[in-house]
Amino acid sequence: MRTAPIVAARVAYDTDGTPLAPDDGDLYHARHGALEQARHVFLAGNGLPARWRGHERFVILETGFGLGNNFLATWLAWRDDAQRCANLHFISIESRPPCAEDLAALPRDPALAPLATQLAAAWPPLTWNLHRLSFGSGRVQLLLAFGDVSAWLPQIDAAVDAFFLDGFAPAKNPHMWEARLFKAMARIAAPQASAATWSVARPVRDGLRAAGFDCTRAAGSGGKRHITIARFAPGFAPRSTPRRTRVRSRVRDEPVLIIGGGLAGCATAWALAEQGIASSLFERSATIASAGSGNAAGLVHGVVHRDDGRHARFNRAAALEAHRQVAIAIGRHGVGGAMAGLLRVESQGASIANMRATTARLGLPADYVRAVTSEEASGLAGVDIEAPAWFYPGGGWVDPRGLARSFIERAADRIDLHLGVAIAGLRRDGGDRWLLLDATGQPLASATTVVLANAGAALDLLDASGWPIERRRGQVSAAAAGPRATLPRLPLAGAGYVLPPIDEQLWFGATSQADDDDVAIRREDHRENLDRLGRLLPNLRGIDCDSLRGRVSFRYSSVDRLPIVGAVPLSALGARLRPGLGIAGSPRPEQPRFAPRAPGLFVFMALGSRGIAWSALGAQVLASAITGSPAPLEADLLDAIDPARFASRSFRRAGAAAGRQDQRLEGPIAGGSAGA
Ligand SMILES: Cc1cc2nc3c(=O)[nH]c(=O)nc-3n(C[C@H](O)[C@H](O)[C@H](O)COP(=O)(O)OP(=O)(O)OC[C@H]3O[C@@H](n4cnc5c(N)ncnc54)[C@H](O)[C@@H]3O)c2cc1C
Ligand SMILES: C[S@@+](CC[C@H](N)C(=O)[O-])C[C@H]1O[C@@H](n2cnc3c(N)ncnc32)[C@H](O)[C@@H]1O
């Protein structure tokens, strides 16, 4: 997906106080009131609240978030309904969201005002992303897609129960009502999905019908004669959905088994608990977060890349999600850390002018990232910095052990922790359950759904070879913190990194060594880390290498430097585990989303050197894959982190090679060399 800068809406008011968008020349809602319109057109028009009753989850997709009145009215109706569904998912697409100040200052119906205050407090930076905002202990999830509706609709991975069609009037905003958009909606419509809009314009009704929706007129309100309500009832077999091949299991009734108690496993337990799913977590050590996740501190920040490609987008999405969850860990669970900003000092020689040109061209907002001069960076850090830097105001540092603990605490009574229990094997029980085995081959637990979150050791359990995973040793160093004047107030990253003093210790690092299994702390590695520190803080002198403490652990990364998150593809499973597993999905998966999977078997690994920043988003993606709830990430990024991506790439490469071979055999295509 190509991104574009997000420009904030200009919100003005008509003489009667109705908010309007001067750039589009239209009102945000009917004059008789936003709440009235939301209740009559969008809720009643979609048969709500009655239709969500008795459901585990109900999924709504809105075109045009605008000022959020429909979302707030829906949340209010859900909150006040004693028979509400367990989880409400509201996806909304908006190309011109209001800025935080405008949103907070909007006059609201008194019934909506308290919820509006919570929405304003959670409002994200205006970046092209699917922002996941969570309310009501996670039971209400708002997925806000900032960007154009035609770019976003094909990227939504969800089964939608009700559509709220709320662009500006078709005559003024025809792009929001194009026939191809209704077709894109049809591809993500759940069986029996409904749609409603205040518009009765002919092109809208024709477009809905052509996409398989039965349209009827219903009575309008507030002086409007009619509205359109529609039911998805295609007279044709819908094209295959763009959703990942589903391998849903009976997760409601039994705990999901999670292997590994590092950040990946603990975050997964939390994300499942948010959706009401219990888990049993098995960790071979006596404590959680004692291996890769056991450092005293680590960094959280995004990435800027001039093309805003997949890495940049994934890292931005992850950093925004991490910001929210780390802030909760620090604020509510007493975890060490500070999300008060981070400086990434430019180490590739880019000039401040180039850096500013990049942020301007990408339209990245200042509350996500700012290019700052070395003087500005020095002012922010409180120490001399000799190069320009990227300042991430929402970045920071956190103790990963504490972050893991906070995930477990937030999973509360929905987690059963088994510490000091190593899982030595994995086997199918002959039916649809997975067995976790001890070292003697005896079953320790069984379930239909298992998550392997045990870093590199997952490959042993999967009996898999050939996964493109690299293991790199990392040693961090710590010195007794000297005079404060020479130490940074903010974490600094660059060629290496250094944290502000924590418990009178200055942590910095880190080495990165392939093919190195040495667990001992090495003096030469301390020296290497001191060199890195010297490049970040040239004025810091006099640290004696022999006085340093340190810690060694190992990072597991994929070759493409993205995590591996999702259902295990059959092709990646060892031969011992494959027999008896049915094939659902394409046997020739050019795209990861169509790869056949091992039912109920999921993996969350290869968090590399960014596991602190990636764990929350990765866990949410995994939980949505398990429960079938809307994915909090766009489809092309889901492909980018899908465990099936490596097999799909090989398949495509083989296809391309075969194509070249065919061409050589057939000679030039007729007419291909016209000049000859
Ligand atoms: C030196 C260094 C610096 C880093 N700095 C940063 C940073 O600044 N920012 C950042 O975002 N990330 C950073 N990281 C990366 C981050 O720490 C890791 O990506 C993350 O901790 C990995 O989490 P994990 O849960 O996948 O693995 P782990 O934390 O290793 O957890 C896996 C767990 O599984 C358990 N286990 C394994 N096999 C079994 C089994 N068979 N049965 C039961 N339990 C089992 C292990 O005991 C372990 O506890 C750094 C990493 C290193 C090494
Ligand atoms: C009528 S308002 C929506 C009101 C909103 N549902 C509410 O409850 O406050 C229409 C919205 O559609 C948005 N919009 C218009 N064209 C768009 C496009 N191409 N992609 C995404 N959003 C668009 C506008 O910016 C505007 O906020």
Coordinates of C-alpha atoms in Angstrom, one line a residue, residues 130-390:
L130 CA -4.5 1.4 11.4
H131 CA -4.6 2.8 14.9
R132 CA -6.0 0.5 17.5
L133 CA -7.7 2.3 20.4
S134 CA -9.0 0.2 23.2
F135 CA -11.8 1.1 25.6
G136 CA -13.8 -0.6 28.3
S137 CA -10.9 -3.0 29.3
G138 CA -10.4 -3.9 25.7
R139 CA -14.0 -5.0 25.1
V140 CA -14.5 -2.0 22.7
Q141 CA -11.8 -1.9 20.0
L142 CA -11.7 1.1 17.6
L143 CA -9.5 0.5 14.5
L144 CA -9.0 3.8 12.9
A145 CA -7.7 3.7 9.4
F146 CA -6.3 7.1 8.5
G147 CA -6.0 7.4 4.7
D148 CA -8.2 7.1 1.6
V149 CA -11.1 4.7 1.6
S150 CA -10.2 3.1 -1.7
A151 CA -6.6 2.3 -0.5
W152 CA -7.8 1.0 2.9
L153 CA -10.8 -1.1 2.1
P154 CA -8.9 -3.9 0.3
Q155 CA -6.4 -3.9 3.2
I156 CA -9.0 -4.6 5.9
D157 CA -8.8 -8.2 7.2
A158 CA -12.2 -8.6 9.0
A159 CA -15.6 -10.2 8.7
V160 CA -17.9 -7.2 8.9
D161 CA -21.4 -7.6 10.3
A162 CA -22.7 -4.0 9.6
F163 CA -21.6 -1.2 7.4
F164 CA -22.1 2.5 8.3
L165 CA -21.9 4.4 5.0
D166 CA -21.3 8.0 6.0
G167 CA -19.2 10.0 3.5
F168 CA -20.2 13.5 2.6
A169 CA -23.1 13.8 0.2
P170 CA -22.5 11.7 -3.0
A171 CA -22.8 14.8 -5.2
K172 CA -20.0 16.5 -3.3
N173 CA -17.9 13.4 -2.4
P174 CA -18.5 10.9 -5.2
H175 CA -15.3 9.1 -4.5
M176 CA -16.7 7.8 -1.2
W177 CA -19.6 6.1 -3.0
E178 CA -18.0 4.4 -5.9
A179 CA -19.3 1.1 -7.1
R180 CA -15.9 -0.6 -6.7
L181 CA -15.9 0.4 -3.0
F182 CA -19.1 -1.5 -2.4
K183 CA -17.5 -4.5 -4.1
A184 CA -14.6 -4.2 -1.8
M185 CA -17.0 -4.2 1.1
A186 CA -18.8 -7.2 -0.2
R187 CA -15.5 -9.1 0.0
I188 CA -15.2 -8.5 3.7
A189 CA -19.0 -8.8 4.5
A190 CA -19.9 -11.6 6.9
P191 CA -22.9 -13.7 6.0
Q192 CA -26.1 -11.7 6.7
A193 CA -24.1 -8.4 6.9
S194 CA -26.2 -5.2 6.7
A195 CA -25.5 -1.7 5.6
A196 CA -27.2 1.6 6.2
T197 CA -26.9 5.2 5.0
W198 CA -28.9 8.3 5.1
S199 CA -28.4 8.7 1.3
V200 CA -31.0 7.4 -1.1
A201 CA -29.0 8.6 -4.2
R202 CA -29.5 6.4 -7.2
P203 CA -25.7 5.6 -7.7
V204 CA -25.5 4.5 -4.1
R205 CA -28.4 2.1 -4.3
D206 CA -27.2 0.8 -7.7
G207 CA -23.7 0.3 -6.5
L208 CA -24.8 -1.6 -3.4
R209 CA -27.1 -3.8 -5.5
A210 CA -24.3 -4.6 -8.0
A211 CA -22.2 -5.7 -5.1
G212 CA -24.8 -8.1 -3.8
F213 CA -26.7 -6.0 -1.2
D214 CA -30.5 -6.0 -1.3
C215 CA -31.6 -2.4 -0.8
T216 CA -34.8 -1.0 0.7
R217 CA -36.0 2.4 1.7
A218 CA -36.9 3.0 5.3
A219 CA -38.4 6.0 6.9
G220 CA -36.0 8.9 7.6
S221 CA -36.0 11.2 10.5
G222 CA -35.5 14.9 11.2
G223 CA -37.3 16.0 8.1
K224 CA -35.6 13.5 5.8
R225 CA -38.2 11.3 4.1
H226 CA -36.1 8.2 3.5
I227 CA -32.9 6.4 4.3
T228 CA -31.3 3.3 2.7
I229 CA -31.0 0.0 4.5
A230 CA -29.4 -3.0 2.9
R231 CA -28.7 -6.7 3.5
F232 CA -25.9 -8.7 2.0
A233 CA -27.6 -11.4 0.0
P234 CA -25.4 -12.0 -3.1
G235 CA -27.1 -13.9 -5.9
F236 CA -23.6 -15.2 -6.7
A237 CA -20.9 -17.1 -4.9
P238 CA -18.8 -14.3 -3.4
R239 CA -15.1 -14.3 -4.6
S240 CA -12.7 -15.7 -2.1
T241 CA -12.2 -13.3 0.7
P242 CA -8.9 -11.6 1.3
R243 CA -8.8 -13.0 4.8
R244 CA -6.0 -15.3 5.8
T245 CA -6.8 -19.0 5.5
R246 CA -8.9 -19.5 8.6
V247 CA -7.8 -22.2 11.1
R248 CA -10.1 -21.2 13.8
S249 CA -10.5 -23.5 16.8
R250 CA -12.8 -23.8 19.8
V251 CA -11.0 -21.1 21.7
R252 CA -14.0 -19.9 23.7
D253 CA -14.3 -23.0 25.8
E254 CA -10.7 -23.8 26.7
P255 CA -7.5 -22.0 27.4
V256 CA -5.0 -21.5 24.6
L257 CA -1.6 -23.1 25.5
I258 CA 1.3 -20.7 25.2
I259 CA 4.9 -22.0 25.3
G260 CA 7.5 -19.4 26.4
G261 CA 7.3 -16.7 29.0
G262 CA 9.3 -13.9 27.3
L263 CA 7.8 -10.7 26.0
A264 CA 6.1 -12.6 23.1
G265 CA 4.4 -15.2 25.3
C266 CA 3.3 -12.7 28.0
A267 CA 2.0 -10.2 25.5
T268 CA 0.0 -13.0 23.8
A269 CA -1.7 -13.9 27.1
W270 CA -2.6 -10.2 27.6
A271 CA -4.0 -9.8 24.0
L272 CA -6.1 -13.0 24.3
A273 CA -7.4 -11.9 27.7
E274 CA -8.6 -8.6 26.2
Q275 CA -10.8 -10.7 24.0
G276 CA -12.0 -12.8 26.9
I277 CA -9.8 -15.8 26.1
A278 CA -8.0 -17.7 28.8
S279 CA -4.5 -19.1 28.4
S280 CA -2.0 -21.5 30.2
L281 CA 1.6 -20.3 29.8
F282 CA 4.5 -22.7 30.1
E283 CA 8.0 -21.2 30.8
R284 CA 11.0 -23.5 31.4
S285 CA 12.8 -21.0 33.7
A286 CA 11.7 -20.2 37.2
T287 CA 10.7 -16.6 36.3
I288 CA 9.2 -14.9 33.2
A289 CA 11.4 -12.7 31.0
S290 CA 14.7 -14.3 32.0
A291 CA 16.2 -15.0 28.5
G292 CA 16.0 -12.6 25.5
S293 CA 13.6 -10.4 27.4
G294 CA 15.8 -10.2 30.6
N295 CA 17.8 -7.0 30.1
A296 CA 17.5 -4.2 32.5
A297 CA 16.1 -1.8 29.9
G298 CA 15.6 -1.4 26.2
L299 CA 14.3 1.2 23.7
V300 CA 11.0 1.8 22.0
H301 CA 10.8 3.9 18.9
G302 CA 9.7 3.9 15.2
V303 CA 11.5 4.1 12.0
V304 CA 11.6 6.7 9.2
H305 CA 12.3 5.6 5.7
R306 CA 12.1 7.8 2.6
D307 CA 9.8 5.3 0.8
D308 CA 7.6 4.6 3.8
G309 CA 7.9 0.9 2.9
R310 CA 6.8 -2.1 4.8
H311 CA 9.5 -1.9 7.5
A312 CA 8.8 1.7 8.2
R313 CA 5.1 1.2 8.3
F314 CA 5.3 -1.9 10.5
N315 CA 7.7 -0.3 12.9
R316 CA 5.6 2.8 13.1
A317 CA 2.4 0.8 13.8
A318 CA 4.3 -1.3 16.4
A319 CA 5.9 1.8 18.1
L320 CA 2.5 3.5 18.3
E321 CA 0.9 0.4 19.9
A322 CA 4.0 -0.1 22.2
H323 CA 3.7 3.6 23.3
R324 CA 0.2 2.9 24.6
Q325 CA 1.0 -0.3 26.3
V326 CA 4.4 0.7 27.8
A327 CA 2.8 3.9 29.2
I328 CA 0.2 1.7 31.0
A329 CA 3.0 -0.6 32.3
I330 CA 4.8 2.4 33.7
G331 CA 1.8 4.4 34.9
R332 CA -0.3 1.6 36.3
H333 CA 2.0 -1.3 37.0
G334 CA 5.0 0.6 38.4
V335 CA 7.4 -0.6 35.7
G336 CA 10.7 1.2 35.3
G337 CA 10.8 3.3 32.2
A338 CA 9.9 6.6 30.6
M339 CA 8.0 7.3 27.4
A340 CA 9.1 10.9 27.3
G341 CA 11.0 10.8 24.0
L342 CA 14.0 9.2 22.4
L343 CA 16.7 10.6 20.1
R344 CA 18.0 8.5 17.2
V345 CA 21.3 10.3 16.4
E346 CA 22.0 10.3 12.7
S347 CA 24.8 7.9 12.0
Q348 CA 24.7 7.7 8.2
G349 CA 25.7 11.3 7.6
A350 CA 22.3 12.6 6.4
S351 CA 22.0 16.4 6.7
I352 CA 19.2 18.1 8.7
A353 CA 17.9 19.6 5.4
N354 CA 17.5 16.1 3.9
M355 CA 16.0 14.8 7.1
R356 CA 13.4 17.6 7.2
A357 CA 12.7 17.2 3.5
T358 CA 11.9 13.5 4.2
T359 CA 9.5 14.2 7.1
A360 CA 7.8 16.9 5.1
R361 CA 7.4 14.7 2.0
L362 CA 6.0 11.8 4.0
G363 CA 3.9 14.3 6.0
L364 CA 5.0 12.7 9.3
P365 CA 3.5 14.7 12.2
A366 CA 5.7 16.2 14.9
D367 CA 4.0 14.2 17.6
Y368 CA 5.4 11.0 15.9
V369 CA 8.8 12.2 14.7
R370 CA 10.8 15.4 14.2
A371 CA 14.2 16.0 12.5
V372 CA 16.2 18.1 15.0
T373 CA 19.6 19.8 14.7
S374 CA 22.5 18.8 16.8
E375 CA 21.9 21.9 19.0
E376 CA 18.2 21.0 19.4
A377 CA 19.1 17.4 20.2
S378 CA 21.7 18.5 22.8
G379 CA 19.0 20.7 24.4
L380 CA 16.5 17.8 24.5
A381 CA 19.1 15.3 25.8
G382 CA 20.9 17.6 28.2
V383 CA 24.3 16.5 26.8
D384 CA 26.3 17.5 23.8
I385 CA 25.2 15.7 20.6
E386 CA 27.3 16.2 17.6
A387 CA 25.0 15.2 14.7
P388 CA 21.3 15.9 13.8
A389 CA 18.8 13.4 15.2
W390 CA 15.4 12.0 14.8

